[in-house]
Amino acid sequence: MSPNAPAPLSAGAPWIVMKFGGTSVATLPRWQNIRELVSSRRAEGARVLVVVSALTGITDALKQLCAQEDKGKRIEAYQAIAQRHYDLLDHMQLAAPETLAERLRELARLAEEGPALLGELAWSALVQAHGELMSSALGAAFLSHAGLPTQWVDARECLAAIALPNQNERTKLLSAMVEAKPDPALNARLEKLGEVFITQGFIARESQSRTVLLGRGGSDTSASYFGALLKAQRVEIWTDVAGMFTANPRQVPGARLLQKLDYEEAQEIASTGAKVLHPRCLSPLREPRVPMLIKDTNRPELEGTVIGPEVREHAPSVKAISARKGITLVSMESVGMWQQVGFLSDVFAHFKQHGLSVDLISSAETNVTVSLDPTENLLDSDAVAALASDLAKVCRVKVIAPCAAITMVGRGMRSMLHTLSSVLAEFGQLRVHLISQSSNNLNLTFVVDESVVDELVPRLHEMLIAAGALRTDDSALFGPSWQSLYGSGETVMAADAWWRAECRDQLLALAAEATPRYVYHLPTVRRQARELKTLTAVDRMHYAVKANTHPAILRALAEEGFGFECVSPGELKAVMAVVPETAPLLFTPNFAPREDYAWALTTRAAVSLDSLYPLEHWGEVFRGREIVLRVDLGRGLGHHEKVRTGGSGSKFGLPVDQLDAFLRLADTHGVVVRGLHAHLGSGILDVKHWGEVYSQLASIAERIGSVAFLDIGGGLGVPSHPGEARLDIAALDETLRKVKAAYPHYQLWMEPGRYLVADAGALITRVTQQKGKGSWRYLGVDTGMNSLIRPALYDAWHEIVNLTRLDEAATALYQVVGPICESGDVIGSDRRLPEAREGDVVLIAQAGAYGKVMASPYNLRDEAEEVILE
Ligand code: LLP
């Protein structure tokens, strides 16, 4: 025994099962990696059982061997397969161990002999099983040679397939199932043999001792069977990605690693599209309550996903959104079927007869619609046509394809519906063929046209985060994004925020003097302004002052060369009081009284109109003047329905169908439309939006003739939830430059508010009291919706931190509430924070936009004062 070898294990030491897939066992460096990982588990004091797949490509090569009718070709195929193993042995500088030599001899014999003796299916199963038999034999030799004595175990001696109803010879031999219960005898037998073992995934034996295959997801399932048999401490699945994600990372690079899931959730995510794990492999672990850990072989330092028995200590959250393509819907219509005994049974008999398994079902008085999932069915058009023609005998059939099923997964979906309003609204623009809510309350599925999903899923993922339905702030559940782990980098939210490190002490000192206080960090305002100035396509930038009218901010933005967009005489006056006379001004009111326009026209501001009324009734006020016309492009966008300013449900903008009437009135009064304006909403994170607005405005401007500039509004969003991606300003510029190239004769104006100031402001407040109520814990602070109404009004999300205890572990789950006499006075719900004490300073981030300006004297609580940090 070498001096640092771990002490021998005693009887009853726990087991860890580690499974490695095809690519993880195909090269020498990968095996060296396996050796390290296995010894680290052994060093934890565990017995280790390694379960391996065949070397990558070998299972396919074996299948091809099986497909050859010609013996010579089969032998050739055998030789190529054997050579792959010899090559790897060569790299390992190992001679072929007897276990492998024996397998190779048997495979050669099987290739020579063909299926005649054993029968096609049994022969094919045995041939294919050799992939794993060989890789495990090779692995045992390598690990033992590398100083980790490893026993080779034949999985067929441990895993016995069970007979199932409706099983034919094919499923029995090629898609077998095992009932794995803790088996103390196996445990005892192995304990006597050693400490580290290696066996095969994918294979088992049946009642006549023939070799059978476990079908899809086979090796992972084997690992689970062994985990259950040995009642292991855990089963580790080592693969090429760190675990399960909140969406398919190939579709949604911002998808977050799911660090903890319960069996049912993980199974649901696996069944509705995630490829990392086969849904089948979780059920063996449930009863013995063996946890599963998914890990990245190349990045063992990453946390991975732990799947185990249900954990209840987290806020309810949607865990993932997935999409399955290739779904076929079969809609069956029959008058008077409702509650007719046997109708459904007749219909489903046809599905059974065609070997098709049904996934989703929805029914109405005269219609039943079901979906067929291609992963569970061989769905070629012939199979569907044959089914349809049989069904036509009992009802009217319509086949709708290709469709896709979009599924949101989370424990207790029904209790989260209220958080999904914006997400559901998104489906309002689409053809939804079927909606289904699983009876286990774990998923909500929408079947839509397949063509829309690639674009839709990333958007929905973003909206779920923005709506606080996917609680990415819970860092115990949601890990880093795929992009930040494997991609070219993503701006990590607020990790470098000014208040976190740079100004923390200053903030604590300010809070010691007085709370609540709004604190604004001018360097952040300037940084944002300079970033926007890199938009070369934009001819004139205005700051929408409604976001924050603090004079120091107005002054700083004037210095950065911004103009100002104002919506009331009050805002105009506040701006004019502090900025130089050269700064351009816009006046874009809505339903303002006549005198506001009359007064604004006495200033240098460009005045905009957004209805017929002013010209119809107060034409003389505008006579001979140039104005800006705000139009409604028929749709609104933004982080919440209350901030969407387009479409007939919104009071803003002149509908385009009234344009001619407006132009006639303008003509009558000698009014010239010099600018066109549209602003569709606030908190938009899709760069394409502004390009579309420019194009639409340009085409309207072409009809008018007198237009010189197009104001495409503001609305530039800043991500508020961890993991949301920032607006890509370079991409925005690119988009704008393209559309501008098509209509180069218009000036391009913008008027963002939030983007400039949101991150620059924080609200500091102090802990007053705490209260426990049932399983809820309330953390009281000394201000609430009177200072910051956005959470109550828009369910807006603001990061909340305990500034006093920034470095302490966040172990409590709080509802952070203010002192206002309203149930809606909740600044943040289900926030994970350190245990707080009275007097702790709590900081509410991103409060620079629409914070103080929307504050009220409600309950006559003192308003938060404002402090500027230069
Ligand atoms: N232009 C017009 C005509 C606007 O109505 C607005 C905002 C903006 C520009 C600036 O939008 P921004 O870039 O800040 O998104 N209180 C809500 C936002 C309401 C925005 C009202 N209009 C919030 O706290 O999210």
Coordinates of N, CA and C in Angstrom, one line a residue, residues 37 56 97 136 163 183 193-194 233 259 263 287 348 355 364 506 527 567 607 615 619 624 694 726 770 826 828 852 864:
L37 N -11.2 11.0 -10.7 CA -12.6 11.2 -10.1 C -12.9 10.0 -9.2
T56 N -17.3 5.8 -27.8 CA -18.2 6.5 -28.7 C -18.1 5.9 -30.1
P97 N -5.9 -7.1 -21.7 CA -6.2 -8.0 -20.6 C -7.0 -9.2 -21.0
S136 N -15.8 -1.8 -20.6 CA -15.6 -2.0 -19.1 C -14.4 -2.9 -18.9
A163 N -40.6 -9.4 -16.8 CA -41.5 -9.6 -17.8 C -42.6 -8.5 -17.7
D183 N -30.4 -4.9 -2.7 CA -30.1 -6.3 -2.7 C -28.9 -6.5 -1.8
L193 N -15.2 -8.7 -2.5 CA -14.3 -8.7 -3.6 C -13.4 -7.5 -3.7
G194 N -13.8 -6.4 -3.2 CA -12.9 -5.2 -3.3 C -13.6 -3.9 -3.0
Q233 N -25.1 5.9 -1.7 CA -25.2 7.2 -1.2 C -25.6 8.2 -2.2
Q259 N -29.7 23.7 -10.0 CA -28.8 23.1 -9.0 C -29.5 22.0 -8.2
Y263 N -37.2 14.5 -7.8 CA -37.3 13.5 -8.8 C -38.4 13.8 -9.9
E287 N -37.9 5.2 -4.8 CA -38.3 4.5 -3.6 C -37.2 4.4 -2.6
F348 N -59.6 5.2 -28.7 CA -58.2 4.9 -28.2 C -57.8 3.5 -28.7
G355 N -50.2 1.0 -32.6 CA -49.0 1.1 -31.8 C -48.6 2.5 -31.4
A364 N -63.8 18.2 -25.4 CA -65.0 19.1 -25.4 C -66.2 18.3 -25.7
Q506 N -19.8 54.3 2.3 CA -20.4 55.6 2.2 C -22.0 55.5 2.5
R527 N -21.8 57.0 -17.2 CA -21.3 55.8 -18.0 C -22.4 55.4 -19.0
V567 N -43.0 65.8 -20.2 CA -44.5 65.6 -20.5 C -45.4 66.5 -19.8
V607 N -43.2 70.5 -29.8 CA -44.4 70.1 -29.2 C -45.1 69.0 -30.0
L615 N -56.4 69.9 -32.6 CA -56.5 70.7 -33.9 C -58.0 70.9 -34.2
G619 N -57.6 74.9 -32.8 CA -56.7 75.0 -34.0 C -55.9 76.3 -33.9
G624 N -50.0 77.9 -37.9 CA -48.7 78.2 -38.5 C -47.5 77.6 -37.8
Y694 N -38.6 52.4 -36.5 CA -38.0 53.4 -37.4 C -38.6 53.1 -38.8
R726 N -28.1 41.9 -20.9 CA -28.2 43.4 -21.1 C -28.5 43.6 -22.6
Q770 N -39.5 42.1 12.7 CA -39.7 40.9 11.9 C -40.9 40.2 12.5
V826 N -45.4 45.3 -0.4 CA -44.4 44.3 -0.4 C -43.3 44.7 -1.4
G828 N -40.4 43.1 -1.9 CA -39.8 41.9 -2.6 C -40.4 40.7 -1.9
K852 N -38.2 57.8 -6.8 CA -38.6 59.1 -6.1 C -39.7 59.8 -6.9
A864 N -38.7 59.9 1.3 CA -37.2 59.6 1.3 C -36.5 60.8 0.7

